Coordinates of C-alpha atoms in Angstrom, one line a residue:
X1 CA 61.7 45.2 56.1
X2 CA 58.8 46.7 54.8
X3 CA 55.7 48.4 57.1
X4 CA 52.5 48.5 55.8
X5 CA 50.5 50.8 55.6
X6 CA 47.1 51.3 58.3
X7 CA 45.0 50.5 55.2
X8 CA 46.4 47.5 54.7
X9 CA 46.5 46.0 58.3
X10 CA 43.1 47.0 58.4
X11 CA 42.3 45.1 55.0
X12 CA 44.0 42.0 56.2
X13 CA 41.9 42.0 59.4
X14 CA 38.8 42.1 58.0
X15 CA 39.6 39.5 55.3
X16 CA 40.8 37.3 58.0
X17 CA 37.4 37.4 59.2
X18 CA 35.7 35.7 56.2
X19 CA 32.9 38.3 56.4
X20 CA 30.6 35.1 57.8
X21 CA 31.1 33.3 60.9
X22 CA 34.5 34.4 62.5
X23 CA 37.3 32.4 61.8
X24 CA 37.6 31.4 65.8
X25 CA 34.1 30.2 65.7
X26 CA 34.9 27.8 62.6
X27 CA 37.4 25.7 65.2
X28 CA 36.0 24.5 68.2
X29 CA 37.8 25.3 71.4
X30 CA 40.5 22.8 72.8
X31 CA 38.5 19.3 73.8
X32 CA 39.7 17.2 77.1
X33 CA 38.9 14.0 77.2
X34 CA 36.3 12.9 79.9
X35 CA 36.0 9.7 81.5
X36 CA 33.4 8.1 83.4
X37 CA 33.7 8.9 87.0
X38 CA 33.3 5.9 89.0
X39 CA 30.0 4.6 90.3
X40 CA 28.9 5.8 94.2
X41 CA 28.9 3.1 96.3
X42 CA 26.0 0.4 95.7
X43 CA 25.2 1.6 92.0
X44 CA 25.3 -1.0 89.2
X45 CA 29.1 -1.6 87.8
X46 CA 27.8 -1.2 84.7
X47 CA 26.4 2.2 84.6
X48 CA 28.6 5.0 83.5
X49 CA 28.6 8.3 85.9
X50 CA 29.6 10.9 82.8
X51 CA 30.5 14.6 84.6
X52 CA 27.9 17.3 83.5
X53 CA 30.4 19.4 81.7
X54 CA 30.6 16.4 79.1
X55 CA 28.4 15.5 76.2
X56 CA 27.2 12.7 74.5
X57 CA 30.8 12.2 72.8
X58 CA 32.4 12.1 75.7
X59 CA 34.3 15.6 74.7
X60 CA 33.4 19.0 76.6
X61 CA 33.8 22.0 74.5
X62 CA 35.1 25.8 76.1
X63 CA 32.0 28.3 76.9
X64 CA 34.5 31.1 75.3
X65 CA 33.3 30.1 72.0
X66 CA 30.4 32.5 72.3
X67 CA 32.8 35.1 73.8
X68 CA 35.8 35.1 71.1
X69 CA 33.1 35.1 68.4
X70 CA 31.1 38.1 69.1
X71 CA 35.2 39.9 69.9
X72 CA 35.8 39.0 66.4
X73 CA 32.5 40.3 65.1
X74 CA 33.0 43.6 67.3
X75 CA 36.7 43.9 65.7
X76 CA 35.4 43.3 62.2
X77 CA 32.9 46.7 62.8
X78 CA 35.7 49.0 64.1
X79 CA 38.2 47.5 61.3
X80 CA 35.5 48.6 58.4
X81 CA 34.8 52.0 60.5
X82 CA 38.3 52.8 60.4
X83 CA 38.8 51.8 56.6
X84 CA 36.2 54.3 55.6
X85 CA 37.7 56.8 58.2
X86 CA 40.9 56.2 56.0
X87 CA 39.4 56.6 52.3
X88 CA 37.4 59.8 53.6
X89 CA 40.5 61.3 54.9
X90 CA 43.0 60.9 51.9
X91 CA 40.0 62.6 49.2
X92 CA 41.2 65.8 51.7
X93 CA 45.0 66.4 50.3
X94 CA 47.3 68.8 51.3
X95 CA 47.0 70.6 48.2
X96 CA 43.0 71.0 48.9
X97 CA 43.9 71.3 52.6
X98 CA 46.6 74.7 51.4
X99 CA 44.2 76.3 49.0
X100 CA 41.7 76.6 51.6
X101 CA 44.1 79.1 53.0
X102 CA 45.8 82.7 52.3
X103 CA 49.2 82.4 51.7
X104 CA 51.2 83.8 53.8
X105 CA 53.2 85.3 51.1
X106 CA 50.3 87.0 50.2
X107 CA 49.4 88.2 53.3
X108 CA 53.5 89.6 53.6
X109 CA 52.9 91.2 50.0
X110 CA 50.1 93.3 51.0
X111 CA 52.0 94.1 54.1
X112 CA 54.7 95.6 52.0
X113 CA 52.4 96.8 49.2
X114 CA 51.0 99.4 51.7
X115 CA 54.4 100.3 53.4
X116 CA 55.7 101.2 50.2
X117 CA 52.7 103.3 48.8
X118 CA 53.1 105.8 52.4
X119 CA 57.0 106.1 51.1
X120 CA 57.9 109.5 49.0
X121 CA 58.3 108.4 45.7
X122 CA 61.5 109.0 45.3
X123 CA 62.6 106.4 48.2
X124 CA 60.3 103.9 46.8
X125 CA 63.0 102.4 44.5
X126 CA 66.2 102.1 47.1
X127 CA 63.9 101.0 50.2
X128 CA 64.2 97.4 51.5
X129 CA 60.6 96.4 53.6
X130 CA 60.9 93.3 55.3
X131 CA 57.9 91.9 56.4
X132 CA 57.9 89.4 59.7
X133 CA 55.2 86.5 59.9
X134 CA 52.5 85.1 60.1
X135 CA 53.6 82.3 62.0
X136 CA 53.5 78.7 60.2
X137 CA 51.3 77.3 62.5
X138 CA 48.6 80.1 62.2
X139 CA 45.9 79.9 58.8
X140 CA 43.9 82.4 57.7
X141 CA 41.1 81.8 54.9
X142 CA 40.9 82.6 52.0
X143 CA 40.3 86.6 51.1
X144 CA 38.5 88.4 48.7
X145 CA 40.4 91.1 48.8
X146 CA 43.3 91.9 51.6
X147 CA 43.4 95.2 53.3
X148 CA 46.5 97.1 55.1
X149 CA 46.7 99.8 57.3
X150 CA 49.3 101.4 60.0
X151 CA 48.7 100.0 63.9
X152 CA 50.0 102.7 65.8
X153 CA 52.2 105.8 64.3
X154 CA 53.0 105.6 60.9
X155 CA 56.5 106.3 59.7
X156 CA 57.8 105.5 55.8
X157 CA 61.1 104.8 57.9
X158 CA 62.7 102.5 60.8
X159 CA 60.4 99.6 62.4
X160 CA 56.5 99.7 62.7
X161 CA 53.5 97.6 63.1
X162 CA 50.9 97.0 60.1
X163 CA 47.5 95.6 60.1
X164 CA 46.2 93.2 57.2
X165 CA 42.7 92.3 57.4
X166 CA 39.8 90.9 55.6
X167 CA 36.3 91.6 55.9
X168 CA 34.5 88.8 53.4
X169 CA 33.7 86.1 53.2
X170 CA 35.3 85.6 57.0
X171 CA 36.3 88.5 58.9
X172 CA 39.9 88.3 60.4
X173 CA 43.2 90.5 61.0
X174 CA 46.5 90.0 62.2
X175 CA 49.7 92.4 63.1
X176 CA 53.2 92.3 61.3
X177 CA 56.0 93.8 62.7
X178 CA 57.7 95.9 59.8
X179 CA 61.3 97.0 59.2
X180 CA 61.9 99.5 56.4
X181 CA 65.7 100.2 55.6
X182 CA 66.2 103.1 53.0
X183 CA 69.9 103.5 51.5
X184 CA 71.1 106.1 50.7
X185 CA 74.9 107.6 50.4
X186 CA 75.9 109.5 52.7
X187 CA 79.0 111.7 53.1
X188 CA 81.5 110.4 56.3
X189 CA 84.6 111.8 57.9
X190 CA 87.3 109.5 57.0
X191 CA 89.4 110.7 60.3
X192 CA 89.0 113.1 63.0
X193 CA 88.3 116.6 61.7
X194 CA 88.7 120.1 64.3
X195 CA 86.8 122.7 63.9
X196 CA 87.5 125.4 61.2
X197 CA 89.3 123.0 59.2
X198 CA 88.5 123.4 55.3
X199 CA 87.4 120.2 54.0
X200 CA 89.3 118.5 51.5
X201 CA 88.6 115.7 48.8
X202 CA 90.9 113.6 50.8
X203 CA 88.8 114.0 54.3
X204 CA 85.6 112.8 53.0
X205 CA 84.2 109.1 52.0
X206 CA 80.6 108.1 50.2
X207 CA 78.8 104.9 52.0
X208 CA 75.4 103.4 51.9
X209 CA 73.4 104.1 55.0
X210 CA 69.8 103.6 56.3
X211 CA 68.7 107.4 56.1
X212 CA 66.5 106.7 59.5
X213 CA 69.9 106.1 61.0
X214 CA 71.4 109.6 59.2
X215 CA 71.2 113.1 60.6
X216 CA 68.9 115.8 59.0
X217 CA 70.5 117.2 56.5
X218 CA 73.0 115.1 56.0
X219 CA 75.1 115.4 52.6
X220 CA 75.1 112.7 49.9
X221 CA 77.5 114.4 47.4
X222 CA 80.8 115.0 48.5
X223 CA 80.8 118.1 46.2
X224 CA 78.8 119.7 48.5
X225 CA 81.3 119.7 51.7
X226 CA 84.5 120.4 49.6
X227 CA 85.9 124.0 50.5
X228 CA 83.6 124.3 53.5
X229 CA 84.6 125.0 56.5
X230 CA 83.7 122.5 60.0
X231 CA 81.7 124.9 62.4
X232 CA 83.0 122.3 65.2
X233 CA 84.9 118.7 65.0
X234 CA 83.7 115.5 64.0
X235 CA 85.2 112.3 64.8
X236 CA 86.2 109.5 62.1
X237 CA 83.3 107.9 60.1
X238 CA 80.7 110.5 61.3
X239 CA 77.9 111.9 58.8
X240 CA 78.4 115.4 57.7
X241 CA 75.0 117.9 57.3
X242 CA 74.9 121.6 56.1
X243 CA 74.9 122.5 59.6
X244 CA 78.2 121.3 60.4
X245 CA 79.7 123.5 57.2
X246 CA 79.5 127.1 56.8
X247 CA 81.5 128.7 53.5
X248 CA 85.2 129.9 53.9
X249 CA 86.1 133.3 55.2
X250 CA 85.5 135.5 52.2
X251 CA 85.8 138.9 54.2
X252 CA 87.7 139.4 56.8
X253 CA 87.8 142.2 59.3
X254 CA 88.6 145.1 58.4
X255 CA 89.4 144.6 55.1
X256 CA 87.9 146.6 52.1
X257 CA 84.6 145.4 50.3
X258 CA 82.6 147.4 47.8
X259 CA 79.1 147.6 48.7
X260 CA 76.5 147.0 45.8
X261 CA 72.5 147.7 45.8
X262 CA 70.4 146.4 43.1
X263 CA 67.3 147.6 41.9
X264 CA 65.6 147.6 39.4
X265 CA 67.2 149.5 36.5
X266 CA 69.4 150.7 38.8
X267 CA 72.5 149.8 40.6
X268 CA 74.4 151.5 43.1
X269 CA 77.7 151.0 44.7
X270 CA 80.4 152.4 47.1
X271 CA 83.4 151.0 49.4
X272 CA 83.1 149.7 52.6
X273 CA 85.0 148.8 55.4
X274 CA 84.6 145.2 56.5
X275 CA 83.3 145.3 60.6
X276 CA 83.7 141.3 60.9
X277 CA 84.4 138.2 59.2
X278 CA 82.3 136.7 57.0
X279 CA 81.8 134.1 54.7
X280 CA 79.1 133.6 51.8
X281 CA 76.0 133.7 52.9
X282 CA 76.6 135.4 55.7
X283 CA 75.3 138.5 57.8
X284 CA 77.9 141.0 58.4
X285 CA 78.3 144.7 59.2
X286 CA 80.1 147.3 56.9
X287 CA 80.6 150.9 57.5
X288 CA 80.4 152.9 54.7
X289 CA 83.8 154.2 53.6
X290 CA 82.4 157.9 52.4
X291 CA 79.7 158.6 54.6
X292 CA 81.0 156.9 57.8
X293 CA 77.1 155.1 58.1
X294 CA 76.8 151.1 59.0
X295 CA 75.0 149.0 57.0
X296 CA 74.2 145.5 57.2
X297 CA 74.6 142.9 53.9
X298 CA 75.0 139.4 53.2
X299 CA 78.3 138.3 51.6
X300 CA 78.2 137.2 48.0
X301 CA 80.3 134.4 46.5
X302 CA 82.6 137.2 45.2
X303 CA 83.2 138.5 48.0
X304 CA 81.2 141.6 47.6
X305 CA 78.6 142.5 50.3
X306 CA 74.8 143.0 48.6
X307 CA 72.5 145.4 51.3
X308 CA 69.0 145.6 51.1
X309 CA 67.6 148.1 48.9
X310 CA 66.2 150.5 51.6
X311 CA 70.4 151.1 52.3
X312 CA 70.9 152.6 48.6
X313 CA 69.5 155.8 49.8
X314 CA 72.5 156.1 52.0
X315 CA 74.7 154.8 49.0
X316 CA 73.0 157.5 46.6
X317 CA 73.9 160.0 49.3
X318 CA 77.4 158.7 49.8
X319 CA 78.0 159.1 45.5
X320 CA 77.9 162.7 44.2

């Protein structure tokens, strides 16, 4: 079965009604016979004693005539009041109702637009911002033009709070919460590793991790951890950064190094004894092999030890 529709209950009321006298008012009210009551003692037989409530046709007619007519009239009014109601209302569609509005997409978009602009460039492409709200049941009008800003500390990374506003033609702002994932690859430990072990191709594995969840320094290339050595151990799965590595042992104590100084357009060099380990990179101590003096150098990927160019005096003086 069919339901219609408030417009149409409302149309059949008021055509019920005629639009002249109400439709109760064109039937008189339910008639009871009246008969003569009989005649007081000593009146004439012959003289009817009709009750007041009757009239002339001997038929009494209900005083809630007058009543149900001005109902129906009263019902007619708020019938026609609520028709127009009606028509007014459904010229306002949804659609008209919506456009009145900012989208809330919009308002996300903006949200994001900003959190990506405070990124360094070269995260902007691999960063995922995911903008929460507004909620449905919250409208905002329309904006000229949207604004965005950081509530509290602003961070390119992790979760944060941004403001979007709007200034004309009606002032209003909200607050989005903000979570910003940037992926990046980042070099793991595929098992437990002790320290001083030389790292291996066959130690290491390349994921996709949010870099605010990475350490600093942490290695995306696998090239760059192969051959190092682990300063101390790291257990299965964890991130590797430089400082975890330091290069092999290239010298090792006591062993014989040549010492070079380089200048310019000259170039000086004399053999050394090796007072420590050392590996590239690194500080170490080497006595000088003629002359017996200590110098300090850094080790050089080939193993040679480079001093600083104040030391080739004692070099000079240690080469006839």
């Amino acid at each position: 079965m069919k339901h219609a529709s408030a417009s149409q209950v409302i149309a059949q009321v008021i055509a019920r009604g005629g639009g002249g006298a109400p439709a109760a008012a064109t039937r008189p009210a339910a008639a009871r016979v009246c008969r003569p009551a009989l005649p007081p003692e000593g009146a004439p037989p012959h003289t009817p004693c009709w009750p007041e409530a009757c009239n002339g046709s001997g038929v009494a007619h209900s005083g809630a005539m007058s009543t149900v007519a001005s109902m129906s009239h009263r019902l007619r009014s708020l019938a026609l009041i609520l028709l127009l109601a009606c028509a007014a209302w459904s010229r306002v569609t949804p659609a008209r109702a919506a456009a009145a509005f900012e989208p809330a997409a919009t308002i996300r978009d903006a949200a994001a637009r900003f959190v990506r602009e405070q990124m360094p460039a070269a995260l902007r492409g691999s960063a995922r911002i995911d903008v929460q709200g507004p909620a449905p049941a919250l409208h905002f009008p329309r904006c000229a033009h949207l604004q965005a800003r950081a509530f509290g500390a602003a961070s390119p990374f992790g979760a944060q709070t941004v403001e979007v506003s709007c200034t004309a033609p009606q002032r209003w702002s909200l607050y989005l919460p903000v979570r910003v994932d940037t992926l990046q690859g980042a070099v793991l430990a595929l098992r437990a590793l002790g320290a001083g072990h030389v790292i291996a191709p066959a130690d290491l594995t390349v994921v996709s991790r949010d870099l605010s969840s990475l350490p600093a320094g942490a290695l995306s290339d696998p090239r760059q951890a192969i051959g190092q050595v682990l300063r101390y151990g790291v257990a299965a799965g964890q991130a590797l950064s430089r400082d975890m590595l330091r290069g092999p042992q290239l010298i090792h104590y006591g062993q014989s190094v040549s010492l070079i100084a380089v200048a310019p357009g000259m170039r000086l060099s004399a053999l050394g004894i090796a007072l420590q380990d050392g590996s590239q990179g690194q500080n170490i101590i080497v006595r000088n092999a003629q002359s017996g003096r200590v110098v300090h150098g850094v080790v050089s990927a080939d193993g040679d030890v480079l001093v600083q160019i104040g030391a080739g005096a004692q070099l000079a003086a240690s080469n006839p």
